[in-house]
Every structure is written in structure tokens, then in C-alpha cells.
XYZ file of C-alpha atoms in Angstrom:
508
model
C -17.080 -3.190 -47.418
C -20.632 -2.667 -45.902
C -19.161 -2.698 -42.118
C -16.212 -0.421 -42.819
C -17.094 2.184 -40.196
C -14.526 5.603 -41.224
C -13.949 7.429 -37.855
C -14.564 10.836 -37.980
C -14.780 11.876 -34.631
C -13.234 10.603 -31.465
C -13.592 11.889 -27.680
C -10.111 11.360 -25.576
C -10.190 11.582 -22.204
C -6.950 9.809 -20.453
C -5.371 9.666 -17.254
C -2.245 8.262 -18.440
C -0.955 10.687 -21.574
C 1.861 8.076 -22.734
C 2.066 7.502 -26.474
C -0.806 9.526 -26.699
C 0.880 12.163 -29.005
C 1.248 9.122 -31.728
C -2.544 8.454 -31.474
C -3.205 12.678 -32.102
C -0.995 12.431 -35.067
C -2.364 9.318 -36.885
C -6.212 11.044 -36.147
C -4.746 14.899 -37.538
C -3.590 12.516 -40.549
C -7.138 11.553 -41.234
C -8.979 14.571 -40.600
C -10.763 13.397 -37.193
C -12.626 15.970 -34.970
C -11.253 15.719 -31.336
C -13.355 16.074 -28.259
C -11.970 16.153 -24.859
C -11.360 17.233 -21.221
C -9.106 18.824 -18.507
C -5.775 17.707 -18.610
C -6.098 15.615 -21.886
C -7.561 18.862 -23.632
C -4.825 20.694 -22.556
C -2.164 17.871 -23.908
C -3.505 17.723 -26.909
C -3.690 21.610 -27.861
C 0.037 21.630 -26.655
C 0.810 19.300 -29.371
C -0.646 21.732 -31.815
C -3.692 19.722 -32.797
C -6.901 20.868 -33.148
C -9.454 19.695 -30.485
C -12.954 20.979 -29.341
C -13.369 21.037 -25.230
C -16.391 18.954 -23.552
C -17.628 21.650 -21.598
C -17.979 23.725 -25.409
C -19.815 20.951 -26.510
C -22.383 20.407 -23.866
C -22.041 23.850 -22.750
C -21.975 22.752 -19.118
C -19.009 23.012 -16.925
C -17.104 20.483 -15.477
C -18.527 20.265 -11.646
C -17.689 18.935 -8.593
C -13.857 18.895 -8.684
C -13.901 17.190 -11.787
C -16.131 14.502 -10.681
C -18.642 15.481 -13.459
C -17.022 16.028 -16.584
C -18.317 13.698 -19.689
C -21.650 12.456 -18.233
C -23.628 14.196 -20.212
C -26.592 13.007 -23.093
C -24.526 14.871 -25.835
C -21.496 12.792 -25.218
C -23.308 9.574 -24.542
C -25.926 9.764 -26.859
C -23.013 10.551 -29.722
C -21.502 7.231 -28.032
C -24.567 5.294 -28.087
C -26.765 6.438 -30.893
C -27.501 3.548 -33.577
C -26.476 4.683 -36.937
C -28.592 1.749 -38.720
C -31.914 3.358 -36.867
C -33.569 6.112 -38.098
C -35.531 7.068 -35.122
C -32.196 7.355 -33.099
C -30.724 8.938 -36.037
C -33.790 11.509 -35.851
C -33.119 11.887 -32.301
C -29.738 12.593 -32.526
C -30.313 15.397 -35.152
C -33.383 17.161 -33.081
C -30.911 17.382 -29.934
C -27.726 18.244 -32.050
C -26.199 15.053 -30.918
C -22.817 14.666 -32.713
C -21.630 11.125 -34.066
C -18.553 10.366 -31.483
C -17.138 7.270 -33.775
C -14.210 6.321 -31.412
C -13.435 6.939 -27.941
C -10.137 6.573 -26.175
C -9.983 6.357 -21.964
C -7.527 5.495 -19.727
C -8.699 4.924 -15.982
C -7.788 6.505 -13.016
C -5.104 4.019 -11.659
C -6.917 2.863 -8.576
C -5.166 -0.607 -8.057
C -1.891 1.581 -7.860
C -3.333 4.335 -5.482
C -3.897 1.425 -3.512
C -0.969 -0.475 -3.210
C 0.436 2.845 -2.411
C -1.649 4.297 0.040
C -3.951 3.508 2.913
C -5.990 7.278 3.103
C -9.332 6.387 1.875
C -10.148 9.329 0.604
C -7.630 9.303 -1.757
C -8.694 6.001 -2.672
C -11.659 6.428 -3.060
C -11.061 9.896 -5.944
C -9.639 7.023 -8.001
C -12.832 5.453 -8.398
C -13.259 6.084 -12.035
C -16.616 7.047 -12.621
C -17.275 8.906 -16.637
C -14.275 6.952 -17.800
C -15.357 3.726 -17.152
C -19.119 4.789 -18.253
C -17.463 6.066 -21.967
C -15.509 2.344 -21.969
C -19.027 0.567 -21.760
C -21.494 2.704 -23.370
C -18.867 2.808 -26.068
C -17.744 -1.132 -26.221
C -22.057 -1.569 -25.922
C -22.074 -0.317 -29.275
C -19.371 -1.768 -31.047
C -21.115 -1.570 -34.177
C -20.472 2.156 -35.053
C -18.088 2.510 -32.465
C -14.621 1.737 -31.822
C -13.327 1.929 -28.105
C -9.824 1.920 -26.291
C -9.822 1.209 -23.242
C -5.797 1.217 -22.419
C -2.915 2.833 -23.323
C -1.747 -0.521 -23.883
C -4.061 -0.687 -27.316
C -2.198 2.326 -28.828
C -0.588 0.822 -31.344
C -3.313 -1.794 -32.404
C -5.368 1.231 -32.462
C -2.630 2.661 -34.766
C -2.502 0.100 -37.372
C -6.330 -0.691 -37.565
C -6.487 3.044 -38.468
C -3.743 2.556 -41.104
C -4.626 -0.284 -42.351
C -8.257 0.618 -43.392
C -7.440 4.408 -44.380
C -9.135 6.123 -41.071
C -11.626 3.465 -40.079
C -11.967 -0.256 -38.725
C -14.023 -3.487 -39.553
C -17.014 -4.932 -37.435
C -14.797 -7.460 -36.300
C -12.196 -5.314 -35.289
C -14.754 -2.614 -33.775
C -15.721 -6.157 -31.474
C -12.368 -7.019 -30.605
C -11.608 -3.829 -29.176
C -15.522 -3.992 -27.082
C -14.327 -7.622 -25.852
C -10.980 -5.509 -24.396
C -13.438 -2.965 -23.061
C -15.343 -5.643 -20.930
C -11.898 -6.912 -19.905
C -10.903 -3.784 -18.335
C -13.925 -2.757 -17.029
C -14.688 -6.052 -15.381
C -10.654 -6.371 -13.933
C -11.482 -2.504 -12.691
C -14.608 -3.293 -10.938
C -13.190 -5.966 -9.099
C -10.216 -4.241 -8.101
C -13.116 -1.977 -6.321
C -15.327 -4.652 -5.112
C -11.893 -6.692 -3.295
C -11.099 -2.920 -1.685
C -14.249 -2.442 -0.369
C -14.911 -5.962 0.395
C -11.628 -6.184 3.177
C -14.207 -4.366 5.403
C -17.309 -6.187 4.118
C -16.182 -9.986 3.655
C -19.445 -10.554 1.603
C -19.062 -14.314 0.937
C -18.208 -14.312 -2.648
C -15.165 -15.175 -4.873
C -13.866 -12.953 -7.575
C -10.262 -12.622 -9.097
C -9.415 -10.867 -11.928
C -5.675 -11.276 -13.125
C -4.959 -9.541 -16.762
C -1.162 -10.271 -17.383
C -1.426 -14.053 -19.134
C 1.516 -16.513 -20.391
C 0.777 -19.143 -22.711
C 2.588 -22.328 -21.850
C 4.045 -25.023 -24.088
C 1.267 -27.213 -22.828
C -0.248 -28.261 -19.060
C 0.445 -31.394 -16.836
C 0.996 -33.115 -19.507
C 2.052 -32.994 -23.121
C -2.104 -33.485 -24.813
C -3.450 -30.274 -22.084
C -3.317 -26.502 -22.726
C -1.534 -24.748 -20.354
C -1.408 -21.168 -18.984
C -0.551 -19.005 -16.036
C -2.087 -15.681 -15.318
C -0.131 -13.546 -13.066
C 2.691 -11.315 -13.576
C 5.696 -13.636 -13.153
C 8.379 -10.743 -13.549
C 7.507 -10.094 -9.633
C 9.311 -13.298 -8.517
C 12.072 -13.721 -10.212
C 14.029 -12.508 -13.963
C 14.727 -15.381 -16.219
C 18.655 -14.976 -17.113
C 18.883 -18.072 -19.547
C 17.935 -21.368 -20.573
C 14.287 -22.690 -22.479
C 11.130 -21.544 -21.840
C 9.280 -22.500 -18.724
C 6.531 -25.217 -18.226
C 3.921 -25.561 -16.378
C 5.137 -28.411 -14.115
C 8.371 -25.971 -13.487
C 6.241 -23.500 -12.296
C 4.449 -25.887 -9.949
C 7.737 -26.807 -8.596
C 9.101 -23.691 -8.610
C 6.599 -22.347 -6.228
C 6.562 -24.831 -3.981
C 10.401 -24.276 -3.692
C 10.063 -21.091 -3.353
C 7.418 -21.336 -0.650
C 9.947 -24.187 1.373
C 12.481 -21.415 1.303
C 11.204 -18.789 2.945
C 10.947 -20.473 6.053
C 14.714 -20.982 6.366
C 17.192 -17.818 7.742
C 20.318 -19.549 7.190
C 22.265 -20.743 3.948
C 20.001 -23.586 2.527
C 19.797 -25.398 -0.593
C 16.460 -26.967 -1.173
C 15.876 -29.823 -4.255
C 12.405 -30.706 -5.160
C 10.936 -33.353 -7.332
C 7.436 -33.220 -8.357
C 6.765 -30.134 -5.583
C 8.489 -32.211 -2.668
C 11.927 -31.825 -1.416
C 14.049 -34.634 -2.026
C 16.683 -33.028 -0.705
C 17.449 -30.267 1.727
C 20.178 -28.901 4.450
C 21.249 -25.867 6.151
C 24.971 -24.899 6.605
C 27.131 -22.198 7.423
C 28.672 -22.330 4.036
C 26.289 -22.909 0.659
C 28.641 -24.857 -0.662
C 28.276 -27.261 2.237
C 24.084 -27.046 2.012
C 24.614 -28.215 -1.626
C 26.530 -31.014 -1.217
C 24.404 -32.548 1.784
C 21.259 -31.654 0.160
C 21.846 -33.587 -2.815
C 23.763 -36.268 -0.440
C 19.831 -36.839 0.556
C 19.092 -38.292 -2.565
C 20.940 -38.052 -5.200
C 18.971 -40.110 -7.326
C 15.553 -38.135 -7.668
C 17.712 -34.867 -8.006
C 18.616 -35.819 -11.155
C 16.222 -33.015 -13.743
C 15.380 -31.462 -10.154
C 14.680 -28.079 -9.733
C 16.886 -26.444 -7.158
C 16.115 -23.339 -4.719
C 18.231 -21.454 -2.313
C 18.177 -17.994 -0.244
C 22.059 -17.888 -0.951
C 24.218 -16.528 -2.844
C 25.729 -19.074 -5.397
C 29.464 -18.415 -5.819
C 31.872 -20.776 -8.518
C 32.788 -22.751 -6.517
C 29.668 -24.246 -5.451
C 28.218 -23.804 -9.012
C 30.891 -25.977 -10.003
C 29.625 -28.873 -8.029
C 25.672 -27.821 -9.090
C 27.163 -28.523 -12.851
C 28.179 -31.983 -12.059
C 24.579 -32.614 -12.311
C 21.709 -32.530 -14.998
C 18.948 -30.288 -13.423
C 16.048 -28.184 -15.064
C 16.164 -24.914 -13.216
C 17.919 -23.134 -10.253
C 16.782 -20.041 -8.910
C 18.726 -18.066 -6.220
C 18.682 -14.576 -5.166
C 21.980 -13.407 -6.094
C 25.002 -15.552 -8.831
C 28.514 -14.318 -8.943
C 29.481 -13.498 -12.454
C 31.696 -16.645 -12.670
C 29.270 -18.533 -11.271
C 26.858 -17.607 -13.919
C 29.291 -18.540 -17.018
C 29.406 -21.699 -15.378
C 25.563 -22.797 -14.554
C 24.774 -21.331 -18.786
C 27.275 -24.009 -19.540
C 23.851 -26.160 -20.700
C 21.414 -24.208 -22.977
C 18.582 -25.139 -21.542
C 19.288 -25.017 -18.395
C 16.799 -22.264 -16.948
C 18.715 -20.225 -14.521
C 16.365 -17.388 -12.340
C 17.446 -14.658 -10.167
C 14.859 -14.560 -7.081
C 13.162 -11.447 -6.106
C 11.421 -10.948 -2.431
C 7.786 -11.448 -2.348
C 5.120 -12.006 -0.131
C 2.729 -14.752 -0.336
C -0.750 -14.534 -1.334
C -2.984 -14.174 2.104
C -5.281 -16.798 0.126
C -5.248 -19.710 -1.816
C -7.466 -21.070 -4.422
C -8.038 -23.420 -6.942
C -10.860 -25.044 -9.119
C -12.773 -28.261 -7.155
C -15.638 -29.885 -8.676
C -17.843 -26.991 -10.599
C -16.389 -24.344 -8.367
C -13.105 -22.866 -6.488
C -11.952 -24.163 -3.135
C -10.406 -21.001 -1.005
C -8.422 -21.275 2.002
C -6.138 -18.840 4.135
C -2.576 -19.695 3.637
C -0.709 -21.538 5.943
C 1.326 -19.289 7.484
C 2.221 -20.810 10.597
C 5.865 -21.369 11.230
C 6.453 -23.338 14.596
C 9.229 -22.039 16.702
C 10.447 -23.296 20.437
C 7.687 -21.480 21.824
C 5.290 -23.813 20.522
C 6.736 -26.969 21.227
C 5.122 -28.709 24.259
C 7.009 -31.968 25.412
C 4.344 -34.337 26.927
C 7.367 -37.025 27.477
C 9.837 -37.827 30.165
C 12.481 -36.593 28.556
C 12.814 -33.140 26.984
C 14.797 -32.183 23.799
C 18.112 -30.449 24.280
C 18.994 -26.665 22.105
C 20.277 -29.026 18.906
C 17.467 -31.340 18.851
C 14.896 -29.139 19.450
C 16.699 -27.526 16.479
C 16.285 -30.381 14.732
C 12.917 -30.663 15.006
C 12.356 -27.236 14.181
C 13.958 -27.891 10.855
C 12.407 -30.987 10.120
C 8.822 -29.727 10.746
C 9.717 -27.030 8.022
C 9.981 -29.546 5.510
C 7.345 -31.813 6.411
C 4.492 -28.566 6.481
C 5.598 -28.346 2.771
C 5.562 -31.832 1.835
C 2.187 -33.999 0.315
C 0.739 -35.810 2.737
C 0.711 -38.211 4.863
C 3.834 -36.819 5.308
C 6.779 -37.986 7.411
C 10.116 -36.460 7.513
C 13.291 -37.820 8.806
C 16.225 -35.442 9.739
C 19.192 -35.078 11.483
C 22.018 -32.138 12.127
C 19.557 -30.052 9.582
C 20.174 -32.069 7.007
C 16.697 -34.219 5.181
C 17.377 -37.371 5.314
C 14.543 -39.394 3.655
C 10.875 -38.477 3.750
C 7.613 -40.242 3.250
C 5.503 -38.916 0.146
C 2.285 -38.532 -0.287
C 0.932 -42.212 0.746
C -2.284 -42.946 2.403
C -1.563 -44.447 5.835
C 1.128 -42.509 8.379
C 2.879 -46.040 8.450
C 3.401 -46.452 5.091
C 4.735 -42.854 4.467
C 7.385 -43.998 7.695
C 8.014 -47.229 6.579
C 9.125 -45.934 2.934
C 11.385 -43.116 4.491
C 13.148 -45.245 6.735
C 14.171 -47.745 3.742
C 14.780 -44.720 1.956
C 17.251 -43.561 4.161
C 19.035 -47.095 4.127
C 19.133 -46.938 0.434
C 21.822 -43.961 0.858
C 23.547 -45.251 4.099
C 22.079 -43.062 6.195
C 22.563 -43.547 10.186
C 19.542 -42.489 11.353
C 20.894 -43.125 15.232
C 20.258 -39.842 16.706
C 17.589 -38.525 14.053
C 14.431 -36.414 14.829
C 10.731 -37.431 13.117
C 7.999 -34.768 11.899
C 4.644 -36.099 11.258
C 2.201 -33.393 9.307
C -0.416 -34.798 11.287
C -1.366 -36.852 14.753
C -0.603 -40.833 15.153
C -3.770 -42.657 14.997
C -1.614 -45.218 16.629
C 1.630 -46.036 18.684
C 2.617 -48.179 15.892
C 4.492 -45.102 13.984
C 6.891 -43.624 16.745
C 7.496 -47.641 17.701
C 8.557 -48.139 14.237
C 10.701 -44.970 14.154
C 12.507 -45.178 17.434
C 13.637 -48.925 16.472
C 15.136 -47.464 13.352
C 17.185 -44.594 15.551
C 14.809 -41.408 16.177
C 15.055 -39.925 19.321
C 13.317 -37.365 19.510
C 9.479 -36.802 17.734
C 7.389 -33.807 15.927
C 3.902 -33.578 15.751
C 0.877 -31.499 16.113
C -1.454 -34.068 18.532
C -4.919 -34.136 19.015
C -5.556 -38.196 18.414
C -7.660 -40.091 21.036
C -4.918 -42.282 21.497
C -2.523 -39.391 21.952
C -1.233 -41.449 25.162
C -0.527 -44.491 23.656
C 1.966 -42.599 21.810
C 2.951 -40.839 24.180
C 3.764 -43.701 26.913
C 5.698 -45.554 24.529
C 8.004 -42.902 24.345
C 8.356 -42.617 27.480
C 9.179 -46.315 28.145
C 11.604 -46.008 25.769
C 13.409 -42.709 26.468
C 12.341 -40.667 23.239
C 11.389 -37.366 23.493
C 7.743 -35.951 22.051
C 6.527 -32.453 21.214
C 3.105 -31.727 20.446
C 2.764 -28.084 18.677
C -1.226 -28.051 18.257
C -1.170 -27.424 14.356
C -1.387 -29.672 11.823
C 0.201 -28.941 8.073
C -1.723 -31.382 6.003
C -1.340 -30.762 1.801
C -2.982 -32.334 -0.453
């Protein structure tokens, strides 16, 4: 085959000497000349295999702490010299320039050095700087050369080798150059996003490698995927694989969650809580979060920040859902929930949030800060008459929770932190009240006593009018409408108390 390339020299020069040993033994079996440096050279003649230094190559030392090891024109002009032209061939024999036909790098870990530290000049040592010049000078010419980037391309490397007696195909030999581009391009933006917490030059650019290919999207006729490493939230213990829609839900749960402290059991629908309470017991969360509707938790997904124990996963049972996910399941309670086969059942880790949030508008990417803000007492200024007592004021706590985390126009209805119907997602303020109240009759709900959260001001007084005929007493909201007062003296001609926070939680 005219593009079978036979490798008969490679340069290693690693970070990361895992598995390496396997690669050394499939390149003694096939009589390949080894160049490398430092630490690598030293690994390598440990293992008994023949390999020639850099520095005996180029006959320059490495310089500068190490900083200057492999950037030399011996080395790249082996990497980069065109085997089809005879003037580079020429070149290459005037300058005793060796043919390097495969090179094999693994990167300083600098995304690791910085998750672990904050000393800059340590940092800054894992900038990579000859290894990530080898990866492109050698994916840049993929034709003669093969190039492996990652230790995580050992064994492809392995079998290619195999497979073609010492060498590789073109196509293979391009493969491997399209990885090469992939980790260079993920490495330099781990860089750029380091240096750019200082420098907050305007620009967007994410690079996530870890990928999961998903049955399908939204719906059944769309490709789905998710980039992102989805071990770091939570371990899969049974059921079928997840979907894409689960995943939307599921992190919407998981984001509703972590603003409650005590045992809660949250049920969402389509990435809005159709059900949700707080208890001393989870047992007792359960059954008054699906009390809340009962109806739209059926194929729910569930999330909790307790412990589930048998006896309340003997209640979960008694209804079809998709997924739970809790932190913690006793062992019981586990034989119990795997009772369906499908059912996916995930163990929750602790994780923080993004800082930022993106996603694809129009023919670019919308980015926002996340919306961390978490309203306590402190915030909560009553412009009305009458003030909230310490359980109402609790009440409205817990209801502005659920309504920051629910589609707007968003209105949510709650009482003795339970949910007790919310509006979803419609486009007037009335409309999303209007269809919570009914909602609430439609499960006997006495909404005498009840608290309101609005995601955003009342254009009108029409909305808390509506609301305190149906039972609230007390209102939620973050102000800042013109009319403001209009709202504001109805409640006060009608003995319902008002706080105004100053934030609004729209999501769209």
C-alpha cells in the first residue's frame, strides 16, 4: 500500500509514564530507534530498552531547568521534513537530520496544577512549551508522521502498530493529527481561561473533552450529546441509560436542591417542580411533596439532600418514576427502588455550580453569571402595614426558593413549606396565578393562610387582589414596577403582608 508509512524511529518525551512500558515493548518488537529526554530517558533505559538521549543527538544540553530540552532543528526538522520532497529530503541529509516517524508526548498537567494550587509560579512551570510544539509540528505533518498526543491513545497506538506490522495508514496517521489538534486546542484554552481571570478579554472559549453520546436529543428525530464529565455529580447504581431530557431535569433538580438545609424531597416535570416540601422526617417530605400533585409526578424525576431509608422507599415504589437521585440509600432501600429495571437510581455527589452559564442563541452563545442569589430574612423589606411573623416569613423564604427555579412568569403558592400549586411558564403574571390557584383546588388544597412568590414585579394590583381572595396572606416579590403602590395599598387595605427583596429570578 503506497501510504503505508513503517515507523522506524520515534522520539518519547512524557510527563505521565503510565502504560508507557507496553508502548517500549511493542516499538523493541519492531526494531524502532528511540529518542528521548530527562525523566522519560531514564524510564525507558530502566526497562532495558535501548534509547538514544536528545541532548546526544543535538549535542546541546538541556538548559534552563529543563525549559529547553527538544526545541531544537534536528528534532523538528526530523518531525517536519517532507519525505515526498527532495529538496527537504536534501536538506535533511546535508544537516544530518534524522527521520523521527512517530512521536509520543504527554503534557505537563496544567489544568490539574491548577485546580490544586493557587502559587503562580508553579502554575505557570506547567505551561508546556516543547511538548506541545512536538504535538503540532508532528500532527502538521501527518503524512509521514504519526503523533500521540495522550496516554489515553496507548493502546490505539498499540494495535495500529500491530495491525500493519510496525507502521500505520494515511488515514490512520490523520486520525491521530485530528487528536493532536484536540489536545492542543483543549490545552491552550485551559491557559488562555487561567490567564484570562485577571484579563477578562471579552471573548468566549470552552473546551470540554470527556463526551457521551445520547440515545437521541429533545426529541426522538435529534442527535443528542453531553460533554462534560458526568461521574462528578453523581454514580449511576442501576436502571437504563440516561437521556437527554433526564439530564435537563436532573440538573435543574439538582440546582432546586441545593438551596434547601433541611430534609426535602423535590419532584420535577419537564425542569419545574411539581412537587416539593421540607420536613423533619424524609419520609414526611415525600409524602407531601407528591401530595402537591400527584398527577404530573407520575414518570417524574425525583431529587432529595436526604438520606432515603425503606421505609420511605417503600412509598417512592408505589409510584412509576424515571429517576431518583439522593446522596446516600440504605441497603434495603436500594433492593427496593431496583425493584423496576429501568428505573435509573443515582447516588449524588457535592458539587459546585458553574460561576457561568451558557448556551447557543441565534449564530452565537448567550453567557450569563449564575444566579446565585439566595434571599434570606435579611433581605426581605415589608413595605405593608402588617409584617410577617418567624413562620411566614419562613414561608416565604421557602416559596421564593422554588419560584427562582421555576420558568417564568412564575408564581408559586405555598404553605407550612410544603408547594402547593405553581404557575408555569405562561406569558402574563395573571395567567401563571390564575392557573395555580385552580391548580391547587384540583387537589383540595386550603390555601387560607398560604404565602405567594412572584419571580418578578406586578405590573398591576390585579395579581395580589386575585391571590388574597383565594387565601394568601402574606406576598413575595422582588419590586421595582411603577405601580409598585398600587400593589402595595391594596394590601394594606386588606391586611396582607408584602416583602419586596430587590432581585428578580426570571428563567426562561
Amino acid at each position: 500500500m503506497e501510504d503505508l508509512r513503517r515507523v522506524k524511529s520515534a522520539l518519547i518525551s512524557v510527563f505521565d509514564k503510565s502504560g508507557l512500558d507496553k508502548v517500549v515493548n511493542v516499538l523493541r518488537n519492531f526494531n524502532v530507534r528511540i529518542y528521548s529526554t530527562g525523566g522519560t530517558f531514564d524510564y525507558i533505559s530502566k526497562l532495558g530498552a535501548e534509547v538514544t538521549s536528545i541532548e546526544t543527538l543535538t549535542s546541546y544540553p538541556s538548559i534552563l531547568g529543563g525549559r529547553v530540552k527538544t526545541l531544537h532543528p534536528l528534532v523538528f526538522g526530523g518531525i517536519l521534513g517532507r519525505r515526498e520532497l527532495e529538496s527537504d529530503r536534501m536538506e535533511m541529509q546535508e544537516y544530518n537530520i534524522p527521520e523521527i516517524d512517530l512521536v509520543i508526548v504527554d503534557l505537563y498537567p496544567f489544568e490539574k496544577t491548577v485546580a490544586a494550587s493557587d502559587i503562580e509560579q508553579e502554575i505557570i512551570e506547567k505551561i508546556d512549551i516543547g511538548g506541545i510544539s512536538l504535538i503540532r509540528a508532528a500532527a502538521k505533518n501527518f503524512k509521514d508522521v504519526i503523533i500521540v498526543p495522550s496516554i489515553d491513545l496507548y493502546k490505539e497506538l498499540i494495535d495500529v502498530l500491530n495491525k500493519n506490522s510496525g507502521g500505520s495508514l494515511l488515514a490512520e496517521r490523520k486520525y491521530f493529527a485530528a487528536q493532536a489538534f484536540n489536545v492542543s486546542s483543549h490545552y491552550d484554552t485551559a491557559i488562555f481561561n487561567y490567564f484570562n481571570r485577571q484579563a477578562a478579554i471579552p471573548v468566549f472559549k470552552q473546551s470540554i473533552c470527556e463526551s457521551n453520546t445520547l440515545r437521541y436529543g429533545e426529541n426522538p428525530h435529534q442527535e443528542g450529546f453531553f460533554f462534560g464529565d458526568l461521574s462528578k455529580n453523581f454514580d449511576q447504581l442501576h436502571g437504563k441509560e440516561i437521556s437527554y431530557n433526564n439530564l435537563n431535569d436532573l440538573s435543574a433538580g439538582i440546582d432546586l436542591i441545593r438551596e434547601f438545609t433541611e430534609p426535602t424531597v423535590a419532584i420535577l416535570k419537564h425542569n419545574n417542580a411539581c412537587g416539593l416540601a421540607s420536613r423533619n422526617e424524609l419520609l414526611e417530605a415525600w409524602k407531601d411533596a407528591l401530595a402537591g400533585d400527584p398527577v404530573s409526578a407520575y414518570g417524574g424525576v425525583i431529587v432529595t439532600n436526604g438520606n432515603v431509608d425503606a421505609a420511605t422507599a417503600e412509598e417512592m415504589n408505589k409510584l412509576f418514576f424515571e429517576i431518583i437521585l439522593a446522596p446516600e440509600y440504605d441497603d434495603d432501600a436500594l433492593q427496593i427502588l431496583k425493584s423496576k429495571k429501568n428505573r435509573i437510581i443515582l447516588k449524588g455527589k457535592s458539587i459546585a455550580p458553574p460561576a457561568y452559564q451558557f448556551k447557543s442563541s441565534l449564530n452565537g452563545v448567550l453567557v450569563q453569571q449564575l444566579d446565585a442569589k439566595t434571599e434570606s430574612s435579611l433581605d426581605l423589606n415589608f413595605v405593608t402595614n402588617r409584617k410577617s411573623d418567624e413562620h411566614e416569613i419562613s414561608d416565604l423564604l421557602f416559596a421564593n426558593k422554588i419560584v427562582k427555579h421555576t420558568k417564568s412568569n412564575a408564581i408559586v403558592l405555598a404553605k407550612n413549606k410544603q408547594l402547593l400549586a405553581s404557575g408555569v411558564g405562561q406569558t402574563s403574571r395573571v395567567d401563571a396565578l390564575k392557573q395555580a390557584i385552580e391548580k391547587a383546588g384540583t387537589f383540595n388544597f386550603d390555601l387560607a393562610g398560604s404565602v405567594m412568590a412572584s419571580d418578578a414585579f406586578f405590573p398591576f394590583a390585579d395579581s395580589v387582589e386575585i391571590a388574597h381572595k383565594a387565601g394568601v396572606t402574606a406576598v413575595i416579590q422582588p419590586g421595582g414596577s411603577i405601580r409598585d403602590k398600587d400593589s402595595i395599598d391594596y394590601c394594606n387595605a386588606n391586611n396582607v403582608a408584602m416583602a419586596i427583596t430587590g432581585f428578580r429570578h426570571f428563567k426562561h
